[in-house]
Amino acid sequence: MAALTSAVVLVGILCVLDLLLTIGVIKKLREYGPAGPWAPGSGMTPLRPGEELPAFTAVAVDGARVSKSSLPDEALIAFLSPNCEPCRAKLPELVAYAAAEPGGRDRTLAVIVGEPEECERFVRELSPVARVVVEPRGGPVCAALRVDAFPATLRVRSDRGRTVVTGRMVELAREASPR
């Protein structure tokens, strides 16, 4: 009878230990969100609407200097990579969206992430309708704006002397609205 009691107590202790470990794993998984810790782009916390846009400086492919202060009000910043299938699918939508935006090509900043030779198609299609910056993965604009997953978009505007993010996922399929 003593052996049976000891076995039941041992099983009970193991069950409590298992429950505690399971609760710990669940808490850790909730930190990472539904995609888990291995998801692309899980290394940085993206800018949220209302956050101030950090300072950045880059040189566009046409030689123009691009920075936080050079962005017009209600500018769109798009991040694409030629190695990304969803980016290749979004390219025509971004080109159409930028072409329809009032204010011309200065209103859209396209950051193409990759080696210059692999970015040529994106640069060729976007240059007529947007300012285009080509940089390597983890480059200065992506690092400053905390972008490490593609495609990504940010809508920014001026708010009491600050440039703030107003949206993260801009619907490119719609027509640009007159502002």
Coordinates of C-alpha atoms in Angstrom, one line a residue:
M1 CA 0.0 0.0 0.0
A2 CA 2.9 2.4 0.8
A3 CA 4.3 1.8 -2.8
L4 CA 1.0 2.6 -4.3
T5 CA 0.7 5.8 -2.3
S6 CA 4.3 6.8 -3.3
A7 CA 3.5 6.2 -7.0
V8 CA 0.4 8.3 -6.8
V9 CA 2.3 11.1 -5.1
L10 CA 5.1 10.9 -7.7
V11 CA 2.6 11.0 -10.6
G12 CA 0.9 14.0 -9.0
I13 CA 4.3 15.9 -8.6
L14 CA 5.2 15.1 -12.2
C15 CA 1.8 16.4 -13.4
V16 CA 2.2 19.7 -11.5
L17 CA 5.7 20.1 -12.9
D18 CA 4.4 19.4 -16.4
L19 CA 1.6 22.0 -15.9
L20 CA 4.1 24.6 -14.8
L21 CA 6.4 24.0 -17.8
T22 CA 3.5 24.1 -20.2
I23 CA 2.4 27.5 -18.7
G24 CA 5.9 28.8 -19.1
V25 CA 6.0 27.7 -22.8
I26 CA 2.7 29.3 -23.5
K27 CA 3.8 32.6 -22.0
K28 CA 7.0 32.6 -24.1
L29 CA 5.0 31.8 -27.3
R30 CA 2.6 34.7 -26.6
E31 CA 5.6 37.1 -26.6
Y32 CA 6.4 36.1 -30.2
G33 CA 2.9 36.4 -31.5
P34 CA 1.2 33.9 -33.9
A35 CA 4.2 33.6 -36.3
G36 CA 6.6 32.5 -33.6
P37 CA 10.2 33.6 -33.0
W38 CA 11.4 32.4 -36.4
A39 CA 9.2 34.6 -38.5
P40 CA 10.9 37.0 -40.9
G41 CA 10.9 40.5 -39.5
S42 CA 10.6 39.4 -35.9
G43 CA 13.9 41.1 -35.0
M44 CA 12.6 44.7 -34.8
T45 CA 9.5 46.3 -33.4
P46 CA 7.9 48.1 -36.3
L47 CA 6.9 51.8 -36.0
R48 CA 3.3 52.2 -34.9
P49 CA 0.8 54.9 -35.9
G50 CA 1.4 58.0 -33.8
E51 CA 5.2 57.3 -33.3
E52 CA 7.6 60.0 -34.6
L53 CA 9.6 59.0 -37.6
P54 CA 13.3 58.7 -36.7
A55 CA 15.8 60.7 -38.6
F56 CA 17.4 59.1 -41.6
T57 CA 19.4 60.2 -44.6
A58 CA 20.0 58.4 -47.9
V59 CA 20.8 59.2 -51.5
A60 CA 18.3 58.3 -54.2
V61 CA 19.3 56.6 -57.4
D62 CA 18.9 60.0 -59.2
G63 CA 21.4 61.6 -56.8
A64 CA 18.8 63.5 -54.7
R65 CA 19.3 63.5 -51.0
V66 CA 16.4 62.0 -49.1
S67 CA 15.7 62.5 -45.4
K68 CA 13.0 62.8 -42.9
S69 CA 12.9 66.6 -43.4
S70 CA 12.6 66.2 -47.2
L71 CA 9.4 64.1 -47.1
P72 CA 6.2 66.0 -47.9
D73 CA 3.1 65.8 -45.8
E74 CA 1.2 62.5 -46.3
A75 CA 4.2 60.8 -48.0
L76 CA 4.2 57.1 -48.6
I77 CA 7.4 55.1 -47.8
A78 CA 7.4 51.6 -49.4
F79 CA 10.0 48.9 -48.7
L80 CA 10.5 46.1 -51.3
S81 CA 13.0 43.5 -52.1
P82 CA 13.4 41.8 -55.5
N83 CA 14.0 38.5 -53.7
C84 CA 10.5 38.6 -52.2
E85 CA 7.6 37.0 -54.2
P86 CA 4.9 39.2 -52.5
C87 CA 7.1 42.3 -53.3
R88 CA 7.2 41.3 -57.0
A89 CA 3.4 40.9 -57.0
K90 CA 2.9 44.3 -55.3
L91 CA 5.2 46.2 -57.6
P92 CA 2.6 47.0 -60.3
E93 CA 0.1 48.1 -57.6
L94 CA 2.8 50.4 -56.0
V95 CA 3.7 51.9 -59.4
A96 CA 0.0 52.6 -60.2
Y97 CA -0.6 54.0 -56.7
A98 CA 2.4 56.3 -56.8
A99 CA 1.5 57.5 -60.3
A100 CA -2.0 58.5 -59.1
E101 CA -0.7 60.3 -56.0
P102 CA -1.0 64.1 -56.2
G103 CA 2.3 65.8 -55.7
G104 CA 4.2 63.7 -58.1
R105 CA 7.2 61.4 -57.5
D106 CA 8.3 63.3 -54.4
R107 CA 5.2 62.0 -52.5
T108 CA 6.4 58.4 -52.6
L109 CA 9.8 57.0 -51.4
A110 CA 10.6 53.5 -52.5
V111 CA 13.3 51.7 -50.6
I112 CA 14.5 48.7 -52.6
V113 CA 16.5 46.3 -50.5
G114 CA 19.1 44.1 -52.2
E115 CA 22.2 44.2 -54.4
P116 CA 22.1 46.9 -57.1
E117 CA 22.1 44.6 -60.0
E118 CA 19.1 42.5 -58.7
C119 CA 17.2 45.8 -58.0
E120 CA 17.4 47.1 -61.6
R121 CA 13.8 46.1 -62.6
F122 CA 12.3 47.7 -59.5
V123 CA 14.4 50.9 -60.0
R124 CA 13.4 51.1 -63.7
E125 CA 9.7 50.7 -63.0
L126 CA 9.5 53.0 -59.9
S127 CA 11.9 55.8 -60.9
P128 CA 9.3 57.7 -63.0
V129 CA 6.7 57.7 -60.2
A130 CA 8.8 57.7 -56.9
R131 CA 12.0 58.6 -55.3
V132 CA 14.0 55.4 -55.2
V133 CA 16.7 54.4 -52.7
V134 CA 18.6 51.1 -53.1
E135 CA 20.3 49.8 -50.0
P136 CA 21.5 46.4 -48.7
R137 CA 19.5 44.4 -46.2
G138 CA 19.8 46.2 -42.8
G139 CA 20.8 49.4 -44.6
P140 CA 20.4 52.9 -43.0
V141 CA 16.8 53.6 -43.9
C142 CA 15.5 50.2 -43.0
A143 CA 17.5 50.3 -39.7
A144 CA 16.3 53.8 -38.8
L145 CA 12.7 53.0 -39.6
R146 CA 12.8 49.5 -38.1
V147 CA 11.9 47.6 -41.2
D148 CA 13.2 44.0 -41.7
A149 CA 10.3 42.3 -43.4
F150 CA 9.0 43.0 -46.9
P151 CA 6.9 44.3 -48.4
A152 CA 6.2 47.0 -45.9
T153 CA 4.6 50.5 -46.2
L154 CA 4.4 53.5 -44.0
R155 CA 2.2 56.6 -44.4
V156 CA 3.6 59.7 -42.7
R157 CA 2.4 63.2 -42.0
S158 CA 3.4 66.4 -40.2
D159 CA 1.9 66.9 -36.8
R160 CA 2.8 70.0 -34.8
G161 CA 6.3 70.1 -36.2
R162 CA 6.9 66.4 -36.0
T163 CA 6.7 63.8 -38.7
V164 CA 4.6 60.9 -37.4
V165 CA 3.5 57.5 -38.8
T166 CA -0.2 57.5 -39.6
G167 CA -0.4 54.0 -41.1
R168 CA 1.6 50.9 -41.5
M169 CA -0.3 48.8 -44.0
V170 CA -1.3 51.1 -46.9
E171 CA -3.8 49.5 -49.3
L172 CA -2.1 50.0 -52.6
A173 CA -4.9 48.5 -54.7
R174 CA -7.2 51.4 -54.2
E175 CA -6.9 54.6 -56.3
A176 CA -5.1 57.4 -54.7
S177 CA -7.5 59.8 -53.1
P178 CA -7.2 63.5 -53.9
R179 CA -5.8 65.5 -51.0

